[in-house]
Tab-separated table of N, CA and C in Angstrom:
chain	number	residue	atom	x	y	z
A	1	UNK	N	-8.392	8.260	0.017
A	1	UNK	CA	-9.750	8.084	0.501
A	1	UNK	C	-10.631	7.423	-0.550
A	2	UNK	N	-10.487	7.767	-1.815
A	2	UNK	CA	-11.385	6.837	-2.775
A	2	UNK	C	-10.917	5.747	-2.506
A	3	UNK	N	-9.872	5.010	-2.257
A	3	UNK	CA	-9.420	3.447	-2.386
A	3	UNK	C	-10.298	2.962	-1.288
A	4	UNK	N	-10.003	4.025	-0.125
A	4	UNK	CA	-10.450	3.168	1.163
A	4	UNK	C	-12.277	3.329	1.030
A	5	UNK	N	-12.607	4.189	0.401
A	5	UNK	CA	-14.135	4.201	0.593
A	5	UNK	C	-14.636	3.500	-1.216
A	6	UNK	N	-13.718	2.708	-1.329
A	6	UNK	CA	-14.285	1.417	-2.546
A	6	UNK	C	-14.468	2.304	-3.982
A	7	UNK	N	-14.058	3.614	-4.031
A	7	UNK	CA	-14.487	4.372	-5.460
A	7	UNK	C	-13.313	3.407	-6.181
A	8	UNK	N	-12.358	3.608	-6.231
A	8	UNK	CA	-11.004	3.045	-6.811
A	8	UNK	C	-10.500	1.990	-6.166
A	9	UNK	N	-9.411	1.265	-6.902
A	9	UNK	CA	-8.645	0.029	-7.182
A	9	UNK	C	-7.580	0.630	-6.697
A	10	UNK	N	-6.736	0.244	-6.141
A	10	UNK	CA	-5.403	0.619	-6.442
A	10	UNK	C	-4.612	0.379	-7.286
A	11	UNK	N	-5.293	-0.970	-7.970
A	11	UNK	CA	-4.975	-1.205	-9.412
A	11	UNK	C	-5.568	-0.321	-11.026
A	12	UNK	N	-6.450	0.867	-10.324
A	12	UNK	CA	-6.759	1.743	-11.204
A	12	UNK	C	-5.817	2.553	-11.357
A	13	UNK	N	-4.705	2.949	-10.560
A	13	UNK	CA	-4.075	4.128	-10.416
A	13	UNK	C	-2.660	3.922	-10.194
A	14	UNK	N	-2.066	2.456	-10.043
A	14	UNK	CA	-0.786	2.268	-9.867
A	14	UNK	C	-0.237	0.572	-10.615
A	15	UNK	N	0.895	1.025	-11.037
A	15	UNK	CA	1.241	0.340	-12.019
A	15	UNK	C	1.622	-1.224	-10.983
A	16	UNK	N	1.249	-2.369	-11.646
A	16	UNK	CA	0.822	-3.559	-10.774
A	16	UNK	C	2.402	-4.042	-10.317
A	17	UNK	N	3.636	-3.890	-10.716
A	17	UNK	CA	4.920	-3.668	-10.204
A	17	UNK	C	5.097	-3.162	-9.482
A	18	UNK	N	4.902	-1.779	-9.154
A	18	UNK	CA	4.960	-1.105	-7.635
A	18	UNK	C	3.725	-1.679	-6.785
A	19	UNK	N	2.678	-1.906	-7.705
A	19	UNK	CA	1.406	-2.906	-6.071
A	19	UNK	C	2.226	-3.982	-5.920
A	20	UNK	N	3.014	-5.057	-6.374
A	20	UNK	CA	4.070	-6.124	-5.677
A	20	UNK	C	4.701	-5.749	-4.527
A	21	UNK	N	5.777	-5.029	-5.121
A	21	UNK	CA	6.530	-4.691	-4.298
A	21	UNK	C	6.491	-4.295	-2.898
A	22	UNK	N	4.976	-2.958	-3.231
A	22	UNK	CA	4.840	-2.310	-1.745
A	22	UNK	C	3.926	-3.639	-1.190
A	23	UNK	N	3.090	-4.528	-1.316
A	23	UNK	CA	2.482	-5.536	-1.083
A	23	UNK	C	3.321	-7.015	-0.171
A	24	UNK	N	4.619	-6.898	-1.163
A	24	UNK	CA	5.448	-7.870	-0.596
A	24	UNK	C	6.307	-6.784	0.622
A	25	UNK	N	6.733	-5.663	0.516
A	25	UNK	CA	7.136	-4.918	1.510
A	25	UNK	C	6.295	-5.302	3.056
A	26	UNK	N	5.215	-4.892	2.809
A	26	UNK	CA	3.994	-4.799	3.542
A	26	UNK	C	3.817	-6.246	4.344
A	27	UNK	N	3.608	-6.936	3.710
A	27	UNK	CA	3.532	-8.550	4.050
A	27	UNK	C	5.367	-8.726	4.831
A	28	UNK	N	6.216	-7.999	4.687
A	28	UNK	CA	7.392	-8.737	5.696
A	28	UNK	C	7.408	-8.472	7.476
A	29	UNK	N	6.520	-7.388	7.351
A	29	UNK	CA	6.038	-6.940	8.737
A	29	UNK	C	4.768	-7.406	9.487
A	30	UNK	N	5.046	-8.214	11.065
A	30	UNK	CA	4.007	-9.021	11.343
A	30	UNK	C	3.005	-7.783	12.231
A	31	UNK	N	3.392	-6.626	11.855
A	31	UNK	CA	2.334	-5.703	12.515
A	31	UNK	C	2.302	-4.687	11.230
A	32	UNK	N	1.497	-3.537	11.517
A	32	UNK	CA	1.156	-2.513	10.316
A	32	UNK	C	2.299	-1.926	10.882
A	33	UNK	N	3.272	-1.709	9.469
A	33	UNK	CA	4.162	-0.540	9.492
A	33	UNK	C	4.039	0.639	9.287
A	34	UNK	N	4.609	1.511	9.628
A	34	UNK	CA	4.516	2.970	9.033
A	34	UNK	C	5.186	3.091	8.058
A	35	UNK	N	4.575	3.880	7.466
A	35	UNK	CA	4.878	4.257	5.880
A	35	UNK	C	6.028	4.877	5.762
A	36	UNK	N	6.936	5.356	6.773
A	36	UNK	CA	8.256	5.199	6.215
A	36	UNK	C	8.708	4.144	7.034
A	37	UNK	N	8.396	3.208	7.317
A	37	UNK	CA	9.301	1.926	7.513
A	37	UNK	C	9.171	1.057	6.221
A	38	UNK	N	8.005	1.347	5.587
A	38	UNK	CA	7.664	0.579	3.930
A	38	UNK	C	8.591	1.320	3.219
A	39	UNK	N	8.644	2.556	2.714
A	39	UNK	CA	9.413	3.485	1.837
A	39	UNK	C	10.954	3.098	2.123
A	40	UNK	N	11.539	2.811	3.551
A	40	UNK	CA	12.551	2.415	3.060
A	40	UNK	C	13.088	1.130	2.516
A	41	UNK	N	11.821	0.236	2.923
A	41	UNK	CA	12.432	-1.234	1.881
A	41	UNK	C	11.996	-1.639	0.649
A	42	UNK	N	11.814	0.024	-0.084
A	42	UNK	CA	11.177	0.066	-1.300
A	42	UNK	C	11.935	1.302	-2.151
A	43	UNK	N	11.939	0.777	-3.880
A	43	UNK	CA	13.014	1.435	-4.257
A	43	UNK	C	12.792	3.078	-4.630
A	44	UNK	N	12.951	4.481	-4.671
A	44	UNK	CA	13.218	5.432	-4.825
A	44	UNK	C	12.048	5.774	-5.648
A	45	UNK	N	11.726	5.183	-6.598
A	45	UNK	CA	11.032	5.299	-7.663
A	45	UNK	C	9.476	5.211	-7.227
A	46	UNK	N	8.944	4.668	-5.792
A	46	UNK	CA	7.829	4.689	-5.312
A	46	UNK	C	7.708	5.674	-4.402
A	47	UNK	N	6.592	6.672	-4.501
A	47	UNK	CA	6.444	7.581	-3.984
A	47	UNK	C	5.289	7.237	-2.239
A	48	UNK	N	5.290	8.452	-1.734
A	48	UNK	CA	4.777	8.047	-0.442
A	48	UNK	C	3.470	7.686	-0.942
A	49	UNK	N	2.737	8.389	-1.787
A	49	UNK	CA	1.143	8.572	-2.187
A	49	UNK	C	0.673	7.158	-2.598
A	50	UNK	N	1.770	6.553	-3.145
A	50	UNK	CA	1.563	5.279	-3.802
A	50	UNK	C	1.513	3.890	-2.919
A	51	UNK	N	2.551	4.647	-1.957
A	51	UNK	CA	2.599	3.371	-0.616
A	51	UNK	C	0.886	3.514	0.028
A	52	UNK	N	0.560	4.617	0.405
A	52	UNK	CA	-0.791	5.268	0.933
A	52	UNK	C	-1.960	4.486	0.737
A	53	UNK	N	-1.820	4.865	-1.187
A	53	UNK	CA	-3.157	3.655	-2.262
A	53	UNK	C	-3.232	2.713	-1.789
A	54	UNK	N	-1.780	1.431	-1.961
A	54	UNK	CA	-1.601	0.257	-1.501
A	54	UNK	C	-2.026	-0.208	-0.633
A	55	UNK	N	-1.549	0.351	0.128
A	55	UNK	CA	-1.723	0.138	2.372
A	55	UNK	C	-3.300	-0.035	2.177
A	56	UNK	N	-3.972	1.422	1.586
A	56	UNK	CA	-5.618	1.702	1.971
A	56	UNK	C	-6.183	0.233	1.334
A	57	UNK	N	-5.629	-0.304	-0.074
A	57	UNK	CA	-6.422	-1.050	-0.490
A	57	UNK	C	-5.969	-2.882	0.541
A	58	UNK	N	-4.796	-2.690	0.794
A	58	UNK	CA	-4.540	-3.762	1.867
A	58	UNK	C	-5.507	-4.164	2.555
A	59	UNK	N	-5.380	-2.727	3.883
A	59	UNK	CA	-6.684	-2.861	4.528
A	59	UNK	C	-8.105	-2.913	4.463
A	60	UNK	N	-8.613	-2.496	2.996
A	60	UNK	CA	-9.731	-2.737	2.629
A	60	UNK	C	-10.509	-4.494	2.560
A	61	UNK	N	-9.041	-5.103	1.966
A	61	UNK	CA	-9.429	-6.733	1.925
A	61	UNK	C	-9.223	-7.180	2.803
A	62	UNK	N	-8.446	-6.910	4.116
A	62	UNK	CA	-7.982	-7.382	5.318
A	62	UNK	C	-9.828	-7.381	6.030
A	63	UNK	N	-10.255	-6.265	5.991
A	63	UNK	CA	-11.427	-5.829	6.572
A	63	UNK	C	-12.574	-6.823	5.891
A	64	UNK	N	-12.784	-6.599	4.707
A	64	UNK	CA	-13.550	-7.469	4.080
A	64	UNK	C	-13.967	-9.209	4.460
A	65	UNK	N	-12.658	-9.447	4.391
A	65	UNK	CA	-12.166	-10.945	5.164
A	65	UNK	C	-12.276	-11.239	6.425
A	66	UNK	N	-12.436	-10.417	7.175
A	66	UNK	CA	-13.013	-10.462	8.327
A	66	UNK	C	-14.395	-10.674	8.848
């Protein structure tokens, strides 16, 4: 909820290697996935909370851009 209500970055709180990854995850799907359809094309080492940050701050610029 801080990401999505602009307190935090998701780049405050997650290391910019896992924001790629879940980012490029995210971007292979032409609709919003669910977060375990991201978790599984992402490696072990990323937790759900982290996919969560990502996603929120996704949609934050998706919205923005609009």
């Amino acid at each position: 909820k801080l990401i999505a209500n602009k307190y935090l970055s998701s780049n405050d709180i997650i290391e910019k290697d896992k924001i790629n990854k879940i980012t490029g995850a995210y971007m292979q799907f032409k609709n919003e996935p669910k977060l375990k359809e991201l978790k599984q094309k992402l490696p072990e080492n990323i937790s759900y909370e982290e996919i969560r940050c990502v996603v929120a701050g996704i949609k934050e610029k998706v919205k923005n851009a609009v």
